[in-house]
Tab-separated table of C-alpha atoms in Angstrom:
chain	number	residue	atom	x	y	z
A	1	MET	CA	97.689	105.986	79.805
A	2	TYR	CA	99.056	105.301	83.092
A	3	LEU	CA	98.104	101.603	83.007
A	4	SER	CA	97.086	100.005	86.261
A	5	ASN	CA	94.075	97.783	87.546
A	6	THR	CA	93.772	99.111	90.728
A	7	LYS	CA	90.108	99.225	91.501
A	8	THR	CA	91.242	98.950	95.991
A	9	ILE	CA	91.612	103.642	97.812
A	10	VAL	CA	93.645	103.510	101.082
A	11	PHE	CA	92.058	107.287	102.669
A	12	ILE	CA	94.679	107.869	105.357
A	13	SER	CA	93.939	110.593	107.592
A	14	GLY	CA	94.975	114.259	109.202
A	15	ALA	CA	96.018	114.651	112.395
A	16	PHE	CA	93.614	116.673	114.608
A	17	VAL	CA	90.777	114.635	113.927
A	18	SER	CA	89.066	111.727	113.612
A	19	HIS	CA	89.285	108.652	110.168
A	20	PHE	CA	85.369	109.360	110.056
A	21	TYR	CA	85.531	111.866	108.891
A	22	TRP	CA	85.974	110.415	105.787
A	23	GLU	CA	82.704	108.656	105.727
A	24	GLU	CA	80.880	111.025	103.171
A	25	TRP	CA	84.192	109.904	100.790
A	26	ILE	CA	83.980	106.532	101.339
A	27	THR	CA	80.152	105.748	100.687
A	28	PHE	CA	80.915	108.445	96.969
A	29	PHE	CA	84.093	105.989	95.865
A	30	GLU	CA	82.514	103.060	96.864
A	31	ASN	CA	79.711	103.851	94.974
A	32	LYS	CA	81.615	104.059	91.206
A	33	GLY	CA	83.291	100.567	92.336
A	34	TYR	CA	85.858	101.022	94.118
A	35	LYS	CA	87.281	98.978	97.126
A	36	VAL	CA	87.009	101.290	99.931
A	37	VAL	CA	89.755	101.199	103.158
A	38	ALA	CA	90.441	104.197	106.157
A	39	PRO	CA	91.832	103.656	108.849
A	40	PRO	CA	92.368	105.164	111.750
A	41	TRP	CA	95.759	106.399	113.500
A	42	LEU	CA	98.048	104.289	115.284
A	43	HIS	CA	96.060	104.102	118.870
A	44	LYS	CA	93.086	106.461	117.444
A	45	ASN	CA	90.226	103.693	116.509
A	46	ASP	CA	88.275	104.103	118.768
A	47	SER	CA	84.796	107.780	118.799
A	48	ALA	CA	86.768	111.082	118.906
A	49	GLU	CA	84.570	111.431	122.409
A	50	ASN	CA	85.735	108.139	124.028
A	51	LEU	CA	89.368	110.054	122.732
A	52	ARG	CA	89.121	113.326	124.244
A	53	LYS	CA	87.415	111.995	127.632
A	54	GLN	CA	91.008	109.770	127.271
A	55	ASN	CA	93.373	112.787	127.779
A	56	PRO	CA	96.682	112.414	128.278
A	57	CYS	CA	96.774	109.289	126.447
A	58	VAL	CA	100.464	107.541	127.035
A	59	LYS	CA	99.993	106.182	124.206
A	60	ILE	CA	98.624	108.364	121.123
A	61	GLY	CA	101.528	110.666	122.528
A	62	SER	CA	103.938	108.070	121.706
A	63	ILE	CA	102.465	107.819	118.195
A	64	SER	CA	105.452	108.811	115.420
A	65	LEU	CA	105.363	110.645	111.930
A	66	PHE	CA	108.438	106.477	111.940
A	67	ASP	CA	105.476	104.910	113.621
A	68	LEU	CA	102.623	105.703	110.682
A	69	LEU	CA	105.036	104.551	107.829
A	70	CYS	CA	105.446	101.456	109.022
A	71	TYR	CA	102.210	101.361	110.253
A	72	TYR	CA	100.041	102.321	106.557
A	73	THR	CA	103.166	100.173	105.651
A	74	GLU	CA	102.299	96.938	107.243
A	75	ILE	CA	98.205	97.716	106.037
A	76	ILE	CA	99.057	98.374	102.628
A	77	GLU	CA	100.808	96.246	102.302
A	78	LYS	CA	98.282	92.975	102.751
A	79	LEU	CA	95.466	95.137	100.920
A	80	PRO	CA	95.257	92.326	96.711
A	81	GLU	CA	96.979	94.764	94.876
A	82	LYS	CA	98.538	98.363	95.225
A	83	PRO	CA	95.955	100.886	96.184
A	84	ILE	CA	95.033	103.919	95.107
A	85	LEU	CA	95.949	106.217	98.101
A	86	VAL	CA	94.276	109.495	99.007
A	87	GLY	CA	96.010	111.631	101.796
A	88	HIS	CA	94.674	114.721	103.394
A	89	SER	CA	96.476	116.805	105.528
A	90	TYR	CA	99.178	115.615	107.471
A	91	GLY	CA	98.720	111.883	105.449
A	92	GLY	CA	98.767	114.826	102.636
A	93	LEU	CA	102.498	113.818	103.056
A	94	LEU	CA	102.158	110.069	104.539
A	95	VAL	CA	101.274	109.601	101.164
A	96	GLN	CA	104.028	111.191	99.886
A	97	LEU	CA	107.039	108.993	102.000
A	98	LEU	CA	104.551	105.585	100.838
A	99	VAL	CA	104.725	106.906	97.338
A	100	GLN	CA	108.655	106.905	97.611
A	101	LYS	CA	108.642	103.985	99.161
A	102	ASN	CA	106.578	102.308	95.478
A	103	LEU	CA	103.452	101.604	97.960
A	104	ALA	CA	101.040	102.872	95.816
A	105	GLU	CA	99.831	103.195	91.811
A	106	ALA	CA	98.837	106.699	92.255
A	107	GLY	CA	98.005	109.072	95.044
A	108	ILE	CA	96.687	112.290	95.754
A	109	CYS	CA	97.356	114.833	97.603
A	110	ILE	CA	94.698	117.162	99.253
A	111	ASN	CA	96.404	120.236	101.407
A	112	SER	CA	99.531	117.911	101.904
A	113	PHE	CA	101.431	118.493	105.056
A	114	PRO	CA	104.832	119.752	103.427
A	115	PRO	CA	107.850	117.083	103.678
A	116	LYS	CA	110.983	118.629	105.112
A	117	GLY	CA	113.078	121.259	102.740
A	118	PHE	CA	113.103	124.479	103.242
A	119	THR	CA	111.294	126.542	101.563
A	120	SER	CA	110.198	131.047	102.471
A	121	LEU	CA	106.329	130.406	101.551
A	122	LYS	CA	106.777	126.614	104.767
A	123	ILE	CA	107.209	129.978	107.371
A	124	SER	CA	104.139	129.699	108.061
A	125	PHE	CA	102.381	126.919	108.588
A	126	TYR	CA	105.897	126.285	110.494
A	127	LYS	CA	105.320	128.799	113.104
A	128	ILE	CA	101.816	127.311	113.130
A	129	ILE	CA	102.634	123.847	113.629
A	130	LEU	CA	105.211	125.352	116.160
A	131	GLY	CA	103.036	126.782	118.363
A	132	PHE	CA	100.410	123.548	118.647
A	133	SER	CA	103.457	121.892	119.278
A	134	CYS	CA	105.504	124.238	122.513
A	135	ASP	CA	103.734	124.099	125.474
A	136	ILE	CA	106.879	125.247	127.708
A	137	PHE	CA	103.672	124.536	130.455
A	138	SER	CA	102.789	121.805	129.499
A	139	SER	CA	104.587	118.602	129.936
A	140	LYS	CA	101.776	115.843	128.506
A	141	LYS	CA	102.262	114.728	125.340
A	142	THR	CA	99.075	115.063	123.552
A	143	PHE	CA	97.114	117.806	123.318
A	144	ILE	CA	93.856	118.610	121.128
A	145	LEU	CA	93.147	121.707	119.052
A	146	SER	CA	91.458	124.655	120.447
A	147	PHE	CA	87.455	125.387	119.339
A	148	GLU	CA	89.473	128.796	118.409
A	149	ASN	CA	91.996	127.664	116.585
A	150	TRP	CA	89.565	125.413	114.619
A	151	LYS	CA	87.777	128.200	113.533
A	152	ASN	CA	90.337	130.738	112.856
A	153	ILE	CA	93.111	128.189	111.095
A	154	PHE	CA	90.887	125.065	109.454
A	155	PHE	CA	87.354	125.091	109.063
A	156	ASN	CA	86.825	129.021	108.850
A	157	ILE	CA	84.197	130.123	105.987
A	158	ALA	CA	81.547	127.730	107.938
A	159	SER	CA	78.887	128.730	110.030
A	160	ILE	CA	79.329	128.972	113.810
A	161	GLU	CA	76.697	126.429	113.129
A	162	GLU	CA	78.740	123.791	111.548
A	163	GLN	CA	82.181	124.457	112.794
A	164	LYS	CA	81.155	124.189	115.909
A	165	ALA	CA	79.606	120.786	114.966
A	166	GLU	CA	82.437	119.446	113.108
A	167	TYR	CA	84.780	119.968	116.056
A	168	ASP	CA	83.023	118.574	118.680
A	169	LYS	CA	82.541	115.616	115.976
A	170	PHE	CA	85.852	115.118	115.237
A	171	ILE	CA	88.390	116.803	117.429
A	172	ILE	CA	90.316	114.555	119.020
A	173	PRO	CA	94.398	114.760	120.454
A	174	GLU	CA	96.932	115.391	119.145
A	175	SER	CA	101.082	113.555	119.709
A	176	LYS	CA	102.712	116.219	120.247
A	177	LYS	CA	106.064	114.069	118.655
A	178	ALA	CA	104.412	113.598	115.156
A	179	LEU	CA	104.154	116.824	114.930
A	180	TRP	CA	107.892	117.703	115.432
A	181	ASN	CA	108.983	114.673	112.780
A	182	LEU	CA	107.978	117.201	110.313
A	183	PHE	CA	111.275	118.520	110.729
A	184	SER	CA	112.995	115.158	111.099
A	185	LYS	CA	114.535	113.770	108.519
A	186	ASN	CA	111.914	110.898	108.051
A	187	ALA	CA	109.965	113.789	106.701
A	188	LYS	CA	112.692	113.908	103.155
A	189	ILE	CA	111.624	113.097	100.579
A	190	ASN	CA	114.412	112.064	97.135
A	191	PHE	CA	112.576	114.453	94.814
A	192	ARG	CA	114.546	112.661	91.344
A	193	LYS	CA	113.571	109.870	92.736
A	194	LYS	CA	110.883	108.304	89.808
A	195	HIS	CA	107.377	108.316	91.101
A	196	VAL	CA	103.495	106.352	90.008
A	197	PRO	CA	100.274	109.652	89.252
A	198	LEU	CA	100.418	111.747	91.709
A	199	PHE	CA	98.071	114.752	92.431
A	200	PHE	CA	98.329	117.577	94.715
A	201	ILE	CA	94.950	119.550	95.864
A	202	SER	CA	95.058	122.570	97.354
A	203	CYS	CA	92.496	125.281	99.014
A	204	SER	CA	92.096	129.367	97.688
A	205	GLU	CA	90.916	129.200	101.650
A	206	ASP	CA	93.242	127.237	103.415
A	207	GLN	CA	94.433	129.344	106.485
A	208	ILE	CA	97.572	126.629	107.733
A	209	ILE	CA	98.255	125.329	103.713
A	210	SER	CA	98.572	127.764	102.085
A	211	PRO	CA	98.142	127.027	98.115
A	212	LYS	CA	101.891	128.270	97.247
A	213	LEU	CA	102.396	125.902	99.147
A	214	VAL	CA	100.536	123.811	97.937
A	215	HIS	CA	102.072	124.754	94.264
A	216	TRP	CA	105.369	123.974	95.595
A	217	ASN	CA	105.544	120.959	96.223
A	218	PHE	CA	104.157	119.561	93.372
A	219	ARG	CA	106.299	121.711	91.408
A	220	LYS	CA	109.796	119.701	93.494
A	221	HIS	CA	107.980	116.394	92.137
A	222	ARG	CA	107.500	117.366	88.895
A	223	ASN	CA	110.094	115.128	86.171
A	224	LEU	CA	110.371	113.801	82.950
A	225	HIS	CA	109.599	110.888	84.496
A	226	SER	CA	106.635	110.775	86.363
A	227	ILE	CA	102.771	112.100	85.642
A	228	THR	CA	102.319	115.585	88.396
A	229	CYS	CA	99.001	117.013	88.309
A	230	TYR	CA	98.379	120.247	91.154
A	231	LYS	CA	94.124	121.587	91.262
A	232	ASP	CA	93.430	124.565	93.077
A	233	PHE	CA	90.082	125.268	94.538
A	234	LYS	CA	88.106	128.196	95.342
A	235	ASN	CA	86.486	129.638	98.076
A	236	LYS	CA	86.790	126.208	99.948
A	237	ASN	CA	88.848	125.938	104.192
A	238	HIS	CA	92.042	122.830	104.898
A	239	PHE	CA	89.332	121.090	106.347
A	240	VAL	CA	87.264	119.903	102.044
A	241	ILE	CA	87.080	117.054	103.569
A	242	LEU	CA	84.268	118.265	105.159
A	243	HIS	CA	83.771	121.293	103.438
A	244	PRO	CA	79.611	121.423	101.810
A	245	GLU	CA	80.310	121.370	98.981
A	246	TRP	CA	83.355	117.986	99.075
A	247	GLN	CA	82.540	116.006	96.423
A	248	GLU	CA	83.113	119.240	94.049
A	249	VAL	CA	86.681	117.748	95.337
A	250	ALA	CA	85.438	113.879	95.357
A	251	GLU	CA	84.890	113.979	91.484
A	252	SER	CA	88.055	115.738	90.201
A	253	VAL	CA	89.887	112.977	92.286
A	254	THR	CA	87.644	110.883	90.811
A	255	ARG	CA	88.499	112.165	86.384
A	256	TRP	CA	91.967	112.375	87.504
A	257	ILE	CA	92.097	108.629	89.138
A	258	GLU	CA	90.378	106.680	85.700
A	259	LYS	CA	92.722	109.674	83.223
A	260	VAL	CA	95.630	108.338	84.570
A	261	THR	CA	94.832	104.687	85.642
């Protein structure tokens, strides 16, 4: 028992998608008695359709990892209490970095992008990220994830109808700079530092963040002074937030929060 009474949750979105993909999770946790905040990324407070129409967008193209950290820090510091942070994908890395800044009571990292630091487990991840952001024939500072990459890498093990529907509903332009910053000093974690409880979640069918990579991230955070947990979910993909059985993951998160707070 970590002895915290916080009932505020901040959901932090991943790259490539609209923050509206948290809608069912917001309702789920509000029904559990939590106050929930799910802010859009900086410069992305609009519908997916409108954001795609604006592409290429100079403001979105300017987004950096540092900007996102400052942005979420400001949001968190305005809350009446330190929140529980729940981040998915790129948002999972942001959770780790915000926890490092002592801005949370606990953190949940779902299929999290890894922090800076070499391991052979990252090679395939970096190849995918560089493939997205290194189009040498384009001067655009933003890009939109292709449907082929969406259905094969991010939202695999779903029907083509589900893949198309979710793609149209949630995919938005992304900043190449924000992806390049995954290699920067701003993505570095001090793993020796004591931290609040952290829960790392992986999914067996994730084609961009393998369970082995999530487990590596989990092990790096483990120390004698901190609670660090890990769970792998079978037959689920990277965008488990939208998976038909997403409630299984949400229930696991709820039980973990109840145990450590």
